[in-house]
mmCIF file of C-alpha atoms and ligand atoms in Angstrom:
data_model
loop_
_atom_site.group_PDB
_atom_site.id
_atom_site.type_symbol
_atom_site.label_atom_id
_atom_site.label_comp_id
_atom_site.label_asym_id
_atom_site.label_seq_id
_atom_site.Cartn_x
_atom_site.Cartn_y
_atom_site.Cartn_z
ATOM 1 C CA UNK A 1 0.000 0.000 0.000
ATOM 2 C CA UNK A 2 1.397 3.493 -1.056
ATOM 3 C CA UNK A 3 1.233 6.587 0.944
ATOM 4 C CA UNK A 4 -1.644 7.917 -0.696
ATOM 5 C CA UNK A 5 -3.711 4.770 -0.149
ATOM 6 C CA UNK A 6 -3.367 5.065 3.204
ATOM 7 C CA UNK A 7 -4.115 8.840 3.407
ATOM 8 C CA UNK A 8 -7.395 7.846 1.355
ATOM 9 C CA UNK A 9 -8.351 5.343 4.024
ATOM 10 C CA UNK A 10 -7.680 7.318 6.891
ATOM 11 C CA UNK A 11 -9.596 10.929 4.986
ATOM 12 C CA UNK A 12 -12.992 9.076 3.775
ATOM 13 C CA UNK A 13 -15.627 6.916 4.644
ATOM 14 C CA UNK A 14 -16.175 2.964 4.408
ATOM 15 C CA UNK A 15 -18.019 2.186 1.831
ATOM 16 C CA UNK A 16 -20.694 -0.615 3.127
ATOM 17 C CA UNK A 17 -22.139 -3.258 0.441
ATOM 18 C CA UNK A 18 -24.729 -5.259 1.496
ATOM 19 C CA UNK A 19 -25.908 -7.792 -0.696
ATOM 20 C CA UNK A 20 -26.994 -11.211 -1.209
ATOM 21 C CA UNK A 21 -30.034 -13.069 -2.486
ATOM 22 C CA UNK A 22 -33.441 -11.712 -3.040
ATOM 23 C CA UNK A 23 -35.635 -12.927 -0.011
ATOM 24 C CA UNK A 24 -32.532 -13.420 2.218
ATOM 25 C CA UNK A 25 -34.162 -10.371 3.916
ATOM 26 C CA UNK A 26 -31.272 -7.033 3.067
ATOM 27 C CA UNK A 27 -33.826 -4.469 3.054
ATOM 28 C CA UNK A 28 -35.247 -5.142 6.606
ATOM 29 C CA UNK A 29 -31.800 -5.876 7.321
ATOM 30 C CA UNK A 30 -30.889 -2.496 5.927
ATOM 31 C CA UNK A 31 -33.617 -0.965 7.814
ATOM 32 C CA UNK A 32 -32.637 -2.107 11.217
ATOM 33 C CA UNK A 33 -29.531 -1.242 10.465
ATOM 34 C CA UNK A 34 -30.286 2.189 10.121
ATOM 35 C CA UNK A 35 -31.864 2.491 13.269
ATOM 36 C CA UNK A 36 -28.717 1.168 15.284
ATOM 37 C CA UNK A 37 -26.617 2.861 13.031
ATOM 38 C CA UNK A 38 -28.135 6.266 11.984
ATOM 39 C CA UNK A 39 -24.491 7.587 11.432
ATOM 40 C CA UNK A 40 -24.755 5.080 7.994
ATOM 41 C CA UNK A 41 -25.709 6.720 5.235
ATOM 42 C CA UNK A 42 -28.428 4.815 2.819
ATOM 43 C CA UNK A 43 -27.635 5.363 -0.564
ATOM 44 C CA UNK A 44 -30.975 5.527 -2.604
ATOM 45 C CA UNK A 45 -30.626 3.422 -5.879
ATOM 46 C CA UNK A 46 -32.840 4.010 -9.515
ATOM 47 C CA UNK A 47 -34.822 1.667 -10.488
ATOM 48 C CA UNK A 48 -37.391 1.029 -13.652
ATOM 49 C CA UNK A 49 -39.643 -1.149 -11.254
ATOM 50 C CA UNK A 50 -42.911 -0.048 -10.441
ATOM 51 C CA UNK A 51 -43.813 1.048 -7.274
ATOM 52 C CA UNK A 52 -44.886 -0.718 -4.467
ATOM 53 C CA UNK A 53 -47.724 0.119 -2.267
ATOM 54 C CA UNK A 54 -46.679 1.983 0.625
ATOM 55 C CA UNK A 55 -43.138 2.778 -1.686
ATOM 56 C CA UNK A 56 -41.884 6.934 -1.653
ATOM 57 C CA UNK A 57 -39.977 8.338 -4.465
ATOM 58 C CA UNK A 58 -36.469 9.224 -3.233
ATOM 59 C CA UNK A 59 -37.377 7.533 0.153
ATOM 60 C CA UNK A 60 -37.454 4.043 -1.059
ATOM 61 C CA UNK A 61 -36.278 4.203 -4.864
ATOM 62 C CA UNK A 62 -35.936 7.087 -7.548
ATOM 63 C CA UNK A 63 -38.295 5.571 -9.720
ATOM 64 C CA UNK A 64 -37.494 6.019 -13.854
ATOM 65 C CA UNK A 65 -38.267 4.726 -16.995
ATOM 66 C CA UNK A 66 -36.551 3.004 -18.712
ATOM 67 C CA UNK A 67 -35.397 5.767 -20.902
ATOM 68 C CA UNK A 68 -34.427 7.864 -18.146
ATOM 69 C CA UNK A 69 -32.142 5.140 -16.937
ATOM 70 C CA UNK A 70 -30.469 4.542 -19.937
ATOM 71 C CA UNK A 71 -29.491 8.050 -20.156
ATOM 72 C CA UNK A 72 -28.322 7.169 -16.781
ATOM 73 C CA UNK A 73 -25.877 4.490 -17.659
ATOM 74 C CA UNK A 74 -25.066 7.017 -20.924
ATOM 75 C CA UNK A 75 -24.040 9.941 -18.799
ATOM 76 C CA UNK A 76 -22.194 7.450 -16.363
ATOM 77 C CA UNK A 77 -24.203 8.528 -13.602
ATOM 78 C CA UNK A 78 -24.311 5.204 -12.335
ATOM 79 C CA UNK A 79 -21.578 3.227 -9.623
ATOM 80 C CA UNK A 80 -23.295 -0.085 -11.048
ATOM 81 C CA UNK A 81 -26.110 -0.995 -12.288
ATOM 82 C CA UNK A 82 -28.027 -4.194 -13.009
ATOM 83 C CA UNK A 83 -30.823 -5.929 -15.041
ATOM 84 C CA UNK A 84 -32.649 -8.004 -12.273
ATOM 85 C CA UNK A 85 -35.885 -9.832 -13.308
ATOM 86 C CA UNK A 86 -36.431 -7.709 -16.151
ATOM 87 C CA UNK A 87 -36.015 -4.303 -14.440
ATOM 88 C CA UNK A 88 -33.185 -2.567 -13.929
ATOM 89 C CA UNK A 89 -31.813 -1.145 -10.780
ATOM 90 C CA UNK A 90 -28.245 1.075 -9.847
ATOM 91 C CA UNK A 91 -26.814 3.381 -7.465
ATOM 92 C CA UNK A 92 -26.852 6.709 -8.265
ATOM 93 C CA UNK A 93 -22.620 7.544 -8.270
ATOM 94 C CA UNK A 94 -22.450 11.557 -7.021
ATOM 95 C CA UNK A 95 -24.418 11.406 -3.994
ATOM 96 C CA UNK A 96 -21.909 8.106 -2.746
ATOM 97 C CA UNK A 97 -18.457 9.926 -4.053
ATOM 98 C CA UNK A 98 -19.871 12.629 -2.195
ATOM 99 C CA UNK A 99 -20.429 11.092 1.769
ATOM 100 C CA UNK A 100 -17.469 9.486 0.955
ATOM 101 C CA UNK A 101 -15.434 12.547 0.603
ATOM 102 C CA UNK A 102 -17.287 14.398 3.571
ATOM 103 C CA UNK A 103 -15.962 11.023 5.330
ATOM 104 C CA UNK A 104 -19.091 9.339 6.091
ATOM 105 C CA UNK A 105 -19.990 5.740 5.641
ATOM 106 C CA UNK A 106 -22.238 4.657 3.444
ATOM 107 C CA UNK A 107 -24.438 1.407 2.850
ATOM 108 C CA UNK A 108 -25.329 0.108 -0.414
ATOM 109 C CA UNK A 109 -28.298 -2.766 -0.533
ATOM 110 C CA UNK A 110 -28.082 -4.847 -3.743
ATOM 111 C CA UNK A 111 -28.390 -7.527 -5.534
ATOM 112 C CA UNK A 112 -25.147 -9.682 -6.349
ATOM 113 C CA UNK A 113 -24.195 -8.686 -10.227
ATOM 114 C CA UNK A 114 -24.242 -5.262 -9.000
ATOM 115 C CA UNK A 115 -22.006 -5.459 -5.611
ATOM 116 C CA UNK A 116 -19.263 -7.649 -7.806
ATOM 117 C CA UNK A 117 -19.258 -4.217 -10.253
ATOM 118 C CA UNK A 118 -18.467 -2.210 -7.368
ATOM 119 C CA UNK A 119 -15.976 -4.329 -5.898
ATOM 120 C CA UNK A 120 -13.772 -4.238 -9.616
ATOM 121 C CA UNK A 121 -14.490 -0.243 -9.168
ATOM 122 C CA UNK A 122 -14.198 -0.163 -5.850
ATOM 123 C CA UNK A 123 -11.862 -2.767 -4.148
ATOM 124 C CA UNK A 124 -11.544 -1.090 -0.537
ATOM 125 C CA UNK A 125 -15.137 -1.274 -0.110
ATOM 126 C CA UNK A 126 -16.464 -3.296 2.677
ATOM 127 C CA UNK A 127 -18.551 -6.550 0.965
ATOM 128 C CA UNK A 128 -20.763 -8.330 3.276
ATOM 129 C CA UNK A 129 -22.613 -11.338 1.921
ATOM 130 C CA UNK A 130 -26.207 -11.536 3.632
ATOM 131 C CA UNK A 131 -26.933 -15.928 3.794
ATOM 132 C CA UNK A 132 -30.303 -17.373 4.538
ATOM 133 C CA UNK A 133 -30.483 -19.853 6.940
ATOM 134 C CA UNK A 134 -31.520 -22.420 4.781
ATOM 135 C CA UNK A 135 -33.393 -22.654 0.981
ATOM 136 C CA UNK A 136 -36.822 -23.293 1.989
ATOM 137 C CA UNK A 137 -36.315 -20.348 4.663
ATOM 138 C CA UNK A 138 -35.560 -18.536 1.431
ATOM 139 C CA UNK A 139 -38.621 -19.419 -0.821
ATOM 140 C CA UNK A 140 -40.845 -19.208 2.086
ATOM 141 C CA UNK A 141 -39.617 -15.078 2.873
ATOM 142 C CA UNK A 142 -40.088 -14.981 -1.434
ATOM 143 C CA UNK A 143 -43.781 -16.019 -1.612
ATOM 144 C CA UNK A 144 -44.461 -14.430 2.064
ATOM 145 C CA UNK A 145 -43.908 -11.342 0.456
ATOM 146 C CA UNK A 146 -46.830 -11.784 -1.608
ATOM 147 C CA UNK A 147 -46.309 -9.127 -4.056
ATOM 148 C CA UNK A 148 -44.876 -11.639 -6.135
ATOM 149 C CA UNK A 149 -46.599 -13.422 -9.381
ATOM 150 C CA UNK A 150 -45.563 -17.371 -9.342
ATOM 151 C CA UNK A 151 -42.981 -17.237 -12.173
ATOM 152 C CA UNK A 152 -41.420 -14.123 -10.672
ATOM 153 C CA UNK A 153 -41.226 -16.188 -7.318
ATOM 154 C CA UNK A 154 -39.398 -19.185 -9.528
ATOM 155 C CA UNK A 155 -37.296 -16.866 -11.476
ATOM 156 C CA UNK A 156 -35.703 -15.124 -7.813
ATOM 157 C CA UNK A 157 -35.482 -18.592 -6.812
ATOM 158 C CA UNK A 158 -33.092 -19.424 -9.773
ATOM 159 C CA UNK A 159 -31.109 -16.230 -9.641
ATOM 160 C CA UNK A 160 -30.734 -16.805 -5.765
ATOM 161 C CA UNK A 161 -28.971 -20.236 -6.170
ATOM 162 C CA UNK A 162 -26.579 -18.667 -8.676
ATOM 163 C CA UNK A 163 -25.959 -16.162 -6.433
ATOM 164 C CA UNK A 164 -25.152 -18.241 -3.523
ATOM 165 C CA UNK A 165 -22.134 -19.671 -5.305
ATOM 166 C CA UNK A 166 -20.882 -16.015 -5.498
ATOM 167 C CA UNK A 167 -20.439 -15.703 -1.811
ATOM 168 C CA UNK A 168 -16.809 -16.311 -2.258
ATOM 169 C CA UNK A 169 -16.318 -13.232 -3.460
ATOM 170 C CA UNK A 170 -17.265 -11.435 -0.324
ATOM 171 C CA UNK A 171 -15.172 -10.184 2.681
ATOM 172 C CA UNK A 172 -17.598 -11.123 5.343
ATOM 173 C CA UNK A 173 -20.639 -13.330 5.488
ATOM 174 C CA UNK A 174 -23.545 -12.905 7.735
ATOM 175 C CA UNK A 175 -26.614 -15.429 8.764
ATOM 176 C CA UNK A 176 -29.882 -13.713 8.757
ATOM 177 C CA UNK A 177 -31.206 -16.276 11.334
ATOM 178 C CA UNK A 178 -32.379 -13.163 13.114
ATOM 179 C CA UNK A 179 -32.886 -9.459 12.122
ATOM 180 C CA UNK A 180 -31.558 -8.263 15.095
ATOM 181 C CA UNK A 181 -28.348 -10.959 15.251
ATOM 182 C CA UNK A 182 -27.649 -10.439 11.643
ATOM 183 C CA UNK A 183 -27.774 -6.048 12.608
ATOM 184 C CA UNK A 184 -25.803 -6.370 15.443
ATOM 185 C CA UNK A 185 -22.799 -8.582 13.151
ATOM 186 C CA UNK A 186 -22.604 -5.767 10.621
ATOM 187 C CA UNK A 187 -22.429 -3.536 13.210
ATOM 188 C CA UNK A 188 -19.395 -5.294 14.607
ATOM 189 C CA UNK A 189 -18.074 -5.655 11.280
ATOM 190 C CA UNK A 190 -18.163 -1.905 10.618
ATOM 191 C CA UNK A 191 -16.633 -1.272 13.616
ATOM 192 C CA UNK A 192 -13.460 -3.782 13.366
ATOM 193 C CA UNK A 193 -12.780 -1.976 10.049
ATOM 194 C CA UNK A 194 -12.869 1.237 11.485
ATOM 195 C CA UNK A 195 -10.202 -0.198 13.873
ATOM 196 C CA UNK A 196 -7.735 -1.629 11.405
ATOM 197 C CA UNK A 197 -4.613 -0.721 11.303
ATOM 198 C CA UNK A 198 -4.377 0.711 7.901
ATOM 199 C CA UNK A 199 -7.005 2.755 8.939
ATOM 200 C CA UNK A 200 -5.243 4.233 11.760
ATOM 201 C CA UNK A 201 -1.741 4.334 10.987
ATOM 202 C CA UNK A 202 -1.424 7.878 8.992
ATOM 203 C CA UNK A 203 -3.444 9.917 11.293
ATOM 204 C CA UNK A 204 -0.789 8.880 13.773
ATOM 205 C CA UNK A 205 1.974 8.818 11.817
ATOM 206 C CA UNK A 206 0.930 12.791 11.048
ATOM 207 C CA UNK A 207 0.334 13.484 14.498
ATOM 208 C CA UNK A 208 3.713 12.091 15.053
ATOM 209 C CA UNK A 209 5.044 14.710 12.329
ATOM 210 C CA UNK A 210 3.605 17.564 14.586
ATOM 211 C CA UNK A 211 5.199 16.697 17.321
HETATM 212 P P1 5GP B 1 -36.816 -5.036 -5.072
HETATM 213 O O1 5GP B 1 -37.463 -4.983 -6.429
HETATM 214 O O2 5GP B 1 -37.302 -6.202 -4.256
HETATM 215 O O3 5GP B 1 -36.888 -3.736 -4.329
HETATM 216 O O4 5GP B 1 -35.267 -5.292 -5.311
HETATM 217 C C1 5GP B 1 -34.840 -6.342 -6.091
HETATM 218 C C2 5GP B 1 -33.352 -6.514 -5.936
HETATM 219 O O5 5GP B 1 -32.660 -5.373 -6.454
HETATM 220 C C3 5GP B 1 -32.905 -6.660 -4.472
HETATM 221 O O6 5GP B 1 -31.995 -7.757 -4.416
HETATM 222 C C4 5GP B 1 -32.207 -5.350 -4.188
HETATM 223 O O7 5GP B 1 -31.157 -5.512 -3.245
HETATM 224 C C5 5GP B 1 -31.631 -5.029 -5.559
HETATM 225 N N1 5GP B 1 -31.278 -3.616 -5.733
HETATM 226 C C6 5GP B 1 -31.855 -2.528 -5.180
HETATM 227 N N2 5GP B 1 -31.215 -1.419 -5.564
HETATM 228 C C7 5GP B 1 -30.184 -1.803 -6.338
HETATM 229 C C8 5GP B 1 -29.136 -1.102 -7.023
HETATM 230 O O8 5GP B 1 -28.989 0.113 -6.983
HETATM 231 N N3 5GP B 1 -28.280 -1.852 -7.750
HETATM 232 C C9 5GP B 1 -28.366 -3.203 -7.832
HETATM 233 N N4 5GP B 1 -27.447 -3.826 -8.544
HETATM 234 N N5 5GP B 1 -29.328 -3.884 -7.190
HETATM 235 C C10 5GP B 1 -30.227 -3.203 -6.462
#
């Protein structure tokens, strides 16, 4: 690690990225999360879904069409993106860079083609694989949902067993056995980084300057 790398670390915020299968539970994850961990900025992603009941623009998605997205991805607006059950869905790129600079975390929640972009963009970023406990646990929390048409619920089945096998590409891997278990192990997780020594070393090492 160079000298600048280790300025960057020590000057801006983690970048959290939460992901995993769909069902596996990320956005009430995510939600919990926020409520231990208000400091943790939630970055809002695009998507060409339609809303759900009870869904806010810029609260829960910026909703667009598909045109407006593509001029999205066209103007580079986008950290990643990704085509997920024939919508797409991406993280807006200024408003992250920007926490980021102001050196605040921030916590990405998406789906796995998407967190394995920003990881080749992005390789400092802190990836945290969200398991289910078990399959069926998995299918059940799909079709409990109930906002979901049969072959939707097959077709996030499918996609969630590919995605499983990606889990080596992670840094950390958490359980959700339990909302509040799986909150309190990202928690920890965010912490420990905070702690590591790369992290720590040049704000010492400049103090030590001072002196
Ligand atoms: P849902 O339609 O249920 O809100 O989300 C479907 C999937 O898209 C979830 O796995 C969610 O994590 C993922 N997702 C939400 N926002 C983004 C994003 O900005 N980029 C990517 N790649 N996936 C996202």
């Amino acid at each position: 690690m160079n000298k600048n790398d280790t300025e960057f670390l020590y000057d801006k915020g983690l970048l959290v990225v939460l992901s995993g299968p769909s069902g596996v539970g990320k956005g009430t994850v995510c939600a919990a999360l926020r409520q231990i961990m208000p400091e943790l900025i939630y970055s809002v992603s695009a998507t060409t879904r339609a809303m759900r009941q009870g869904e806010q623009e810029g609260v829960n998605y910026f909703f667009k069409t598909k045109e407006e997205f593509k001029r999205m991805i066209e103007n580079d607006q986008l950290l990643e993106w990704a085509e997920y059950v024939g919508n797409y869905y991406g993280t807006p790129r200024d408003f992250v860079d920007q926490q980021l600079d102001e050196g605040k975390d921030v916590i990405l929640e998406i789906e796995v083609q998407g967190a394995l972009q920003v990881k080749e963009k992005f390789p400092q970023g802190i990836f945290i694989f969200l398991a289910p406990p078990d399959l069926a646990e998995l299918r059940s929390r799909i079709v409990g949902r109930g906002t979901e048409t049969e072959e939707t619920i097959n077709s996030r089945m499918s996609v969630a067993k590919e995605e499983i096998e990606l889990m080596d590409k992670y840094n950390y891997v958490v359980v959700n056995d339990e909302v509040e278990k799986a909150c309190h192990r990202i928690q920890a997780i965010v912490l420990a980084e905070h702690l590591k020594k790369d992290r720590q070393i040049a704000k010492y090492r400049k103090w030590l300057k001072e002196v």
